[in-house]
mmCIF file of C-alpha atoms in Angstrom:
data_model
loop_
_atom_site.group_PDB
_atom_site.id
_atom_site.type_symbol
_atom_site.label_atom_id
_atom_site.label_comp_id
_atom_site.label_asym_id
_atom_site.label_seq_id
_atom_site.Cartn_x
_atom_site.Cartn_y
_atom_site.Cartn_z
ATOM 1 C CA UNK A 1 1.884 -39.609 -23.532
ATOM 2 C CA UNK A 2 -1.425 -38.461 -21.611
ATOM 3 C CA UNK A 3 -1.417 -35.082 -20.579
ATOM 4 C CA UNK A 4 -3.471 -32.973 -18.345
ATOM 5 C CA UNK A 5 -7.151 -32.541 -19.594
ATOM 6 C CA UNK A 6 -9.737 -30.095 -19.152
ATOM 7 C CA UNK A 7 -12.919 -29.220 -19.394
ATOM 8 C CA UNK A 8 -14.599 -27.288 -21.157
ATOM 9 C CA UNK A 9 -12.192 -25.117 -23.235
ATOM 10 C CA UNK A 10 -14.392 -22.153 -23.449
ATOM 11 C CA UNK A 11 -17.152 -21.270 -21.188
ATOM 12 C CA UNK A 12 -19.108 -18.422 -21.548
ATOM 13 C CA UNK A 13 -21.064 -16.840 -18.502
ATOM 14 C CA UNK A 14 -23.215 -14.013 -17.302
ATOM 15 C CA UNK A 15 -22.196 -12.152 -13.779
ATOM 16 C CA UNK A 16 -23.396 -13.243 -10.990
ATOM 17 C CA UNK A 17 -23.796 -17.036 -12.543
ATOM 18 C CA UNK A 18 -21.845 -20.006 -11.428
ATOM 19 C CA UNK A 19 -19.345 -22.025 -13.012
ATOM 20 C CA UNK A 20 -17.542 -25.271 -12.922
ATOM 21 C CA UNK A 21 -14.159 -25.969 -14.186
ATOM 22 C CA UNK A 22 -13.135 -29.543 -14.337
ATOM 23 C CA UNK A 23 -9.395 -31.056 -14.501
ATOM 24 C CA UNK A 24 -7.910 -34.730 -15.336
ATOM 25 C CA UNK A 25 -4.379 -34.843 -14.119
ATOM 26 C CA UNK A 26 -1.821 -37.099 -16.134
ATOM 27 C CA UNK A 27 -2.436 -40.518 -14.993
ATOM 28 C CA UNK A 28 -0.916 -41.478 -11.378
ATOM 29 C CA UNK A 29 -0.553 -38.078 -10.976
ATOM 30 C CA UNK A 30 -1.347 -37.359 -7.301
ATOM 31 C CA UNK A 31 -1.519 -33.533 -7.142
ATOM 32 C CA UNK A 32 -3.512 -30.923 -8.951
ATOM 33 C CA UNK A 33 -2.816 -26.948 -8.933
ATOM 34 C CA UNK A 34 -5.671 -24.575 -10.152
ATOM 35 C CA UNK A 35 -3.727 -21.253 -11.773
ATOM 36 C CA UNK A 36 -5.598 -18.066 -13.023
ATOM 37 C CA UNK A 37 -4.059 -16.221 -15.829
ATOM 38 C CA UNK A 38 -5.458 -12.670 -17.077
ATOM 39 C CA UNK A 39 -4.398 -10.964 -20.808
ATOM 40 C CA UNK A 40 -0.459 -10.597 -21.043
ATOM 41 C CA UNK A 41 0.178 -11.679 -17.353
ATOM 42 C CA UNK A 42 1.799 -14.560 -15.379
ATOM 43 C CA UNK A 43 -0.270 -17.644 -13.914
ATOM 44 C CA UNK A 44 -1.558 -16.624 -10.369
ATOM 45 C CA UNK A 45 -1.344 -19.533 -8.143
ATOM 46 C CA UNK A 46 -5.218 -20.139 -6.917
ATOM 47 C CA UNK A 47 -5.014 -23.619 -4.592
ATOM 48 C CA UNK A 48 -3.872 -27.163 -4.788
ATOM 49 C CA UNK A 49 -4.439 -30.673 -3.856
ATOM 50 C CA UNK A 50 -2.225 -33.828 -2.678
ATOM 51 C CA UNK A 51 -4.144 -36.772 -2.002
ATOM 52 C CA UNK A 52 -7.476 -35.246 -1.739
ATOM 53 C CA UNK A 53 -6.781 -33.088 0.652
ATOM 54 C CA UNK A 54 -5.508 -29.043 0.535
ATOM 55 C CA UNK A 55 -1.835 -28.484 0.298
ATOM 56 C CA UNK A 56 -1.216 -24.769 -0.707
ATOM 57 C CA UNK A 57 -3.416 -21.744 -1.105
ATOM 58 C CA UNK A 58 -3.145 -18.714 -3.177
ATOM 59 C CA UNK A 59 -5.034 -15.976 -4.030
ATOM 60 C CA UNK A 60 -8.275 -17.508 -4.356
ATOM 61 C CA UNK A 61 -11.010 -15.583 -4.118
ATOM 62 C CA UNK A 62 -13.976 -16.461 -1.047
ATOM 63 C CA UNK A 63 -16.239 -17.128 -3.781
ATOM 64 C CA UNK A 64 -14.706 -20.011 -5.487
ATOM 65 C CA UNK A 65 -13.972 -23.604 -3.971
ATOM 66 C CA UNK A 66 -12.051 -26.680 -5.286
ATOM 67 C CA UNK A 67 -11.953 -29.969 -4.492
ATOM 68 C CA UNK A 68 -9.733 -33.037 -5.688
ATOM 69 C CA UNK A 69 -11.971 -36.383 -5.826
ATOM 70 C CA UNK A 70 -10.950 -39.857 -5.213
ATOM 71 C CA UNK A 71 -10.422 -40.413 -8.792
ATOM 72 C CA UNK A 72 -7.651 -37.670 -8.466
ATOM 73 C CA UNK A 73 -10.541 -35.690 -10.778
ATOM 74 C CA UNK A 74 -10.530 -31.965 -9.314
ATOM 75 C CA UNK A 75 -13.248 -29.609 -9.776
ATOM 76 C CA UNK A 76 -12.792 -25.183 -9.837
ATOM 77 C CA UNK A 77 -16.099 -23.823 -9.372
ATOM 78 C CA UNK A 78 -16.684 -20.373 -9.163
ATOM 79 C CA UNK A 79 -20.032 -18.741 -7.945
ATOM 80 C CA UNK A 80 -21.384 -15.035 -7.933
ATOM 81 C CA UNK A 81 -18.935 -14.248 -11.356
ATOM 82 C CA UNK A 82 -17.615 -10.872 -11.666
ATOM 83 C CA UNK A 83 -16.230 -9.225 -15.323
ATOM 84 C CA UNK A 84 -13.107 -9.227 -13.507
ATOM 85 C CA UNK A 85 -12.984 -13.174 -13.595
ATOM 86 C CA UNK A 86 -12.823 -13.363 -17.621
ATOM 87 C CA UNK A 87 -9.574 -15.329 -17.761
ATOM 88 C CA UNK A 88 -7.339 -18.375 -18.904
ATOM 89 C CA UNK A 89 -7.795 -20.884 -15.662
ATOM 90 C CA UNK A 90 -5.551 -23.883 -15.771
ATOM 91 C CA UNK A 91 -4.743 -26.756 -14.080
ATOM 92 C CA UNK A 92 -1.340 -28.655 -13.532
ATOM 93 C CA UNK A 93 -0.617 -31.700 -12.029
ATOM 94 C CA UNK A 94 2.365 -33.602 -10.431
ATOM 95 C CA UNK A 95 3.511 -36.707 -8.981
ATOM 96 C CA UNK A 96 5.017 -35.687 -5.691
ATOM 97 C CA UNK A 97 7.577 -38.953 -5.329
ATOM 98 C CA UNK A 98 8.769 -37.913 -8.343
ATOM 99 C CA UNK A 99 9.008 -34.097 -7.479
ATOM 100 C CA UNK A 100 7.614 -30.956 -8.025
ATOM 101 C CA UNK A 101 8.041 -31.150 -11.754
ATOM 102 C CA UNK A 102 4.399 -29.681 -12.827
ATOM 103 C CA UNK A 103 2.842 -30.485 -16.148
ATOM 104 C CA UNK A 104 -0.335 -27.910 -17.672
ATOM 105 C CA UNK A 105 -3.227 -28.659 -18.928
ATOM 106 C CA UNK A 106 -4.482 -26.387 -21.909
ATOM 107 C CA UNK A 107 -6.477 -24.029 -19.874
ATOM 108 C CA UNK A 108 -10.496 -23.033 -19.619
ATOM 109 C CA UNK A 109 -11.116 -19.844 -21.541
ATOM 110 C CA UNK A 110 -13.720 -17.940 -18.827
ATOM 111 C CA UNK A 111 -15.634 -15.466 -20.508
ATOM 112 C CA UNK A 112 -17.956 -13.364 -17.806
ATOM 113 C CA UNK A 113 -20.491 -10.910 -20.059
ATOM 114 C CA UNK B 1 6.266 -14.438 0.463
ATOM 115 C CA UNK B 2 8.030 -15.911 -2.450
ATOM 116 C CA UNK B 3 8.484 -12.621 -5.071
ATOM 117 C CA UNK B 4 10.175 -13.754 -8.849
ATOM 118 C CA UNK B 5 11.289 -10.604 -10.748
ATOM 119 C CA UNK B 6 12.137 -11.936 -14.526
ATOM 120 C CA UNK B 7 14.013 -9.759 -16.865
ATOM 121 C CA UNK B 8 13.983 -8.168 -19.430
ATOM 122 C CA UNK B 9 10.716 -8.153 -20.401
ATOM 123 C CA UNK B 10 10.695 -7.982 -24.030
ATOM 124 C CA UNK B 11 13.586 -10.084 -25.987
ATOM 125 C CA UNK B 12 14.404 -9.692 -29.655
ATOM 126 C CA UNK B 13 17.134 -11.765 -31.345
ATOM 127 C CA UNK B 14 18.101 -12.874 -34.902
ATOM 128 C CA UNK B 15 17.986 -16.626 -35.331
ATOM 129 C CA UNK B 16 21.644 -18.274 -34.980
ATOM 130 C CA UNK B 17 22.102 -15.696 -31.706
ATOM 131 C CA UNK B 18 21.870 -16.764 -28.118
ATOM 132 C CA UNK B 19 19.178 -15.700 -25.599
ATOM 133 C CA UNK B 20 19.352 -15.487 -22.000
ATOM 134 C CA UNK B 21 16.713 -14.552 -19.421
ATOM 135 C CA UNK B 22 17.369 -13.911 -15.815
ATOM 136 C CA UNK B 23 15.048 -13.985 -12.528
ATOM 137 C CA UNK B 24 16.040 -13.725 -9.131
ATOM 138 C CA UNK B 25 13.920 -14.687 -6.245
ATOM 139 C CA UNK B 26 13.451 -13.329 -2.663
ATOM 140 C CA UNK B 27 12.595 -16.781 -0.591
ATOM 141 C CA UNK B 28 15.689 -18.586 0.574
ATOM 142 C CA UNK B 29 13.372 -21.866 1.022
ATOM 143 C CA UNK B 30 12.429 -21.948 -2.300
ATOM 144 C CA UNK B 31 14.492 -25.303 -4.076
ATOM 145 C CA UNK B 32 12.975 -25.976 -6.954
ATOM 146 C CA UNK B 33 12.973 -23.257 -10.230
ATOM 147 C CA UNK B 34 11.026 -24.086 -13.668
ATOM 148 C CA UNK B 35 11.312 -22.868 -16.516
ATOM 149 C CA UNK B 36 8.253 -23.021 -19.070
ATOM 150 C CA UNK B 37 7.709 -21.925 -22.735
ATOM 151 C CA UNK B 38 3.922 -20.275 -23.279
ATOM 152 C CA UNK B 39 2.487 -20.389 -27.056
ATOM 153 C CA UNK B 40 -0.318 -18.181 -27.753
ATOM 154 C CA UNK B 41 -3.683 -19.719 -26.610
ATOM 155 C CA UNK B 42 -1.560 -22.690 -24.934
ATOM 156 C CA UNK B 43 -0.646 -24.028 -21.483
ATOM 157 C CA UNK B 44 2.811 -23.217 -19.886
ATOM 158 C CA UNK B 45 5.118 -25.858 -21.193
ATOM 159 C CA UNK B 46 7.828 -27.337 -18.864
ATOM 160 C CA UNK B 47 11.397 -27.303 -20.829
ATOM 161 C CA UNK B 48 13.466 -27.363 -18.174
ATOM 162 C CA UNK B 49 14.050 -27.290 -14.234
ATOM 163 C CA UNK B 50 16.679 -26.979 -11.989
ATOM 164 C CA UNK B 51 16.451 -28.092 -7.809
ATOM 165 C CA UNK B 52 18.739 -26.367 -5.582
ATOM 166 C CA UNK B 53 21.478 -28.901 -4.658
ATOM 167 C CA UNK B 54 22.371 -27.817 -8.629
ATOM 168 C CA UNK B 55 24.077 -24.911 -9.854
ATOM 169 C CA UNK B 56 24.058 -25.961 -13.578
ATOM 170 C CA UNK B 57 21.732 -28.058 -16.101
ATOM 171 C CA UNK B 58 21.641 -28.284 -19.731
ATOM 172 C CA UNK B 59 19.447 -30.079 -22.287
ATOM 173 C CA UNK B 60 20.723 -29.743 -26.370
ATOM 174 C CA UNK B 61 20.319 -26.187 -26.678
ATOM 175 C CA UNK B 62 18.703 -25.029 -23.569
ATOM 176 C CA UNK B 63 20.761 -24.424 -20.106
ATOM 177 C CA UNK B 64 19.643 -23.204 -16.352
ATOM 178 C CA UNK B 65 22.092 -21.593 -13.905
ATOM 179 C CA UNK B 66 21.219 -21.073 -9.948
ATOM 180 C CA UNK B 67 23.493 -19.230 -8.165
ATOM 181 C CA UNK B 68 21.528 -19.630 -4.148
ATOM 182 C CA UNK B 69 23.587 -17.121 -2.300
ATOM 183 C CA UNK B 70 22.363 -14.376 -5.083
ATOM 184 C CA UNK B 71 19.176 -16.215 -4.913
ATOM 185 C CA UNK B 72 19.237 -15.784 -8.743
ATOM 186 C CA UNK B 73 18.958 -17.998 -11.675
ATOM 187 C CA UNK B 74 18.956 -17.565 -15.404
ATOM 188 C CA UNK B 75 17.617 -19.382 -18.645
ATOM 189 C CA UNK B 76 20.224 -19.609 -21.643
ATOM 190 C CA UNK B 77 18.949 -20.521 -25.057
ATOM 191 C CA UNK B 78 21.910 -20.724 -27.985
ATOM 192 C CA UNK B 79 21.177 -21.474 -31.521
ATOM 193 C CA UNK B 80 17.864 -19.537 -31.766
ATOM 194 C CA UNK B 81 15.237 -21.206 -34.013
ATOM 195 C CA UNK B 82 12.118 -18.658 -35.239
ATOM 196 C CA UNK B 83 10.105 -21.526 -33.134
ATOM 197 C CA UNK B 84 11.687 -20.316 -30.246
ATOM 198 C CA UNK B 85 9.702 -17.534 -30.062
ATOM 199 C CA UNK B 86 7.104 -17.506 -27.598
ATOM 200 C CA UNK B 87 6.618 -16.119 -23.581
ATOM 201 C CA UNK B 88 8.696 -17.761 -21.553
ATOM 202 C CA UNK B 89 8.165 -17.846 -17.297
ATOM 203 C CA UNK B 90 10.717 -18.684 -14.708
ATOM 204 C CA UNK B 91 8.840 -20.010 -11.339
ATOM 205 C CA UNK B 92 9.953 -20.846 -8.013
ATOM 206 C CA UNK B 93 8.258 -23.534 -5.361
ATOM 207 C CA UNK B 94 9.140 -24.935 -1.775
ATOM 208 C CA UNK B 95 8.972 -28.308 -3.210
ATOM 209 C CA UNK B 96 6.661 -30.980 -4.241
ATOM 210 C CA UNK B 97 2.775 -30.126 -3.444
ATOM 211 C CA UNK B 98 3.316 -26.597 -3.131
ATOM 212 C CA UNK B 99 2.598 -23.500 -5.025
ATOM 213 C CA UNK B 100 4.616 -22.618 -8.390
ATOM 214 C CA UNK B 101 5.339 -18.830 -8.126
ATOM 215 C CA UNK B 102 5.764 -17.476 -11.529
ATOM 216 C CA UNK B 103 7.729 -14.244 -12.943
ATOM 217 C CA UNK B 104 5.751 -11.687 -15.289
ATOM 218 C CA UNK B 105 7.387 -13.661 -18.292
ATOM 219 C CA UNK B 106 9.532 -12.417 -21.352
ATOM 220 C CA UNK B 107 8.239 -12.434 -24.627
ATOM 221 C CA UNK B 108 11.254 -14.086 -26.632
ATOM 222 C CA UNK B 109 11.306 -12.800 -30.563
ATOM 223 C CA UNK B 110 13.610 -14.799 -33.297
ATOM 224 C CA UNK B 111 13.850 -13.490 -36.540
ATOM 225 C CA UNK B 112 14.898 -15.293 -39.524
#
């Protein structure tokens, strides 16, 4: 079965450059949630999407922005990178008729040097 | 907010034993509680869930209580297989479109 995809697995970066994360939910899949994850802790809910629009934010930081396209494609990106943003980001997705039953991608490694 | 507390942190067990991991939750709105299995250098994987209209669910050798006046529920794994071992999350949501809220995870151990 198709499963969450994204792109690129490992991205390294310099501080202060800017990033782009990109996430391909399961097929029919109409929501998409963006989850940070540092070394030995839990995912930290960033900011989803039903239907192209903004359904729930977390803890996202000013300096990054998301969008879900009309593909169902969503895009992280992250400007002005800080050390402190070296982390696993991943994305989820779920079909909302069907529930809240959320299925994870395999996760960007972020590497800010 | 929604707060998950997961415990214990740290779980060691021989294979053949059971397993259980508990989280409670402070949000009575919260209906819907995840459970996911996290491999080293992997995504969270969903094995099972359990909505709030349920107080018990079970799937071969993996079961989920929820007990919504104590606002707790727990994850119960018999049979222990050495591929059991992993980090395992409990999460709580509002529902469909909203945010998963995770616990800080238990690293499950089996040894053979």
């Amino acid at each position: 079965a198709a499963g969450v995809i994204q792109s690129p697995r490992h991205l390294i970066k310099e501080k202060r450059e800017t990033a782009t994360l990109k996430c391909y939910p399961i097929p029919r899949h109409d929501t998409v949630y963006w989850y940070q994850q540092g070394p030995g802790q839990d995912p930290q809910f960033l900011i989803s999407f039903y239907e192209k629009m903004q359904s729930d934010k977390g803890s996202i930081p000013d300096r990054f922005s998301a969008q879900q396209f009309s593909d169902y494609h969503s895009e992280l990106n992250m400007s002005s990178l800080e050390l402190g943003d070296s982390a696993l980001y991943f994305c989820a997705s779920s079909l909302v008729a069907r529930g809240t039953e959320a299925f994870f991608g395999q996760g960007t490694r972020l590497t800010v040097v | 907010g929604e707060n998950v507390e997961q415990h214990p942190s740290t779980l060691s067990v021989q294979e053949g034993d059971s397993a259980v991991i508990k989280c409670t939750y402070s949000d009575s709105a919260s209906n819907y509680f995840p459970w996911y299995k996290q491999e080293l250098g992997k995504g969270p994987q969903l094995i099972i869930d359990i909505r709030s209209n349920v107080g018990e669910k079970k799937d071969q050798r993996i079961a989920v209580t929820l007990n919504k006046t104590a606002k707790h529920f727990s994850l119960h794994i018999t049979e222990t297989q050495p591929e059991d071992s992993a980090v395992y999350f409990c999460a709580a949501s509002h529902g469909a479109g909203t945010a998963l809220i995770f616990g800080k995870g238990t690293t499950l151990s089996v040894s053979s």
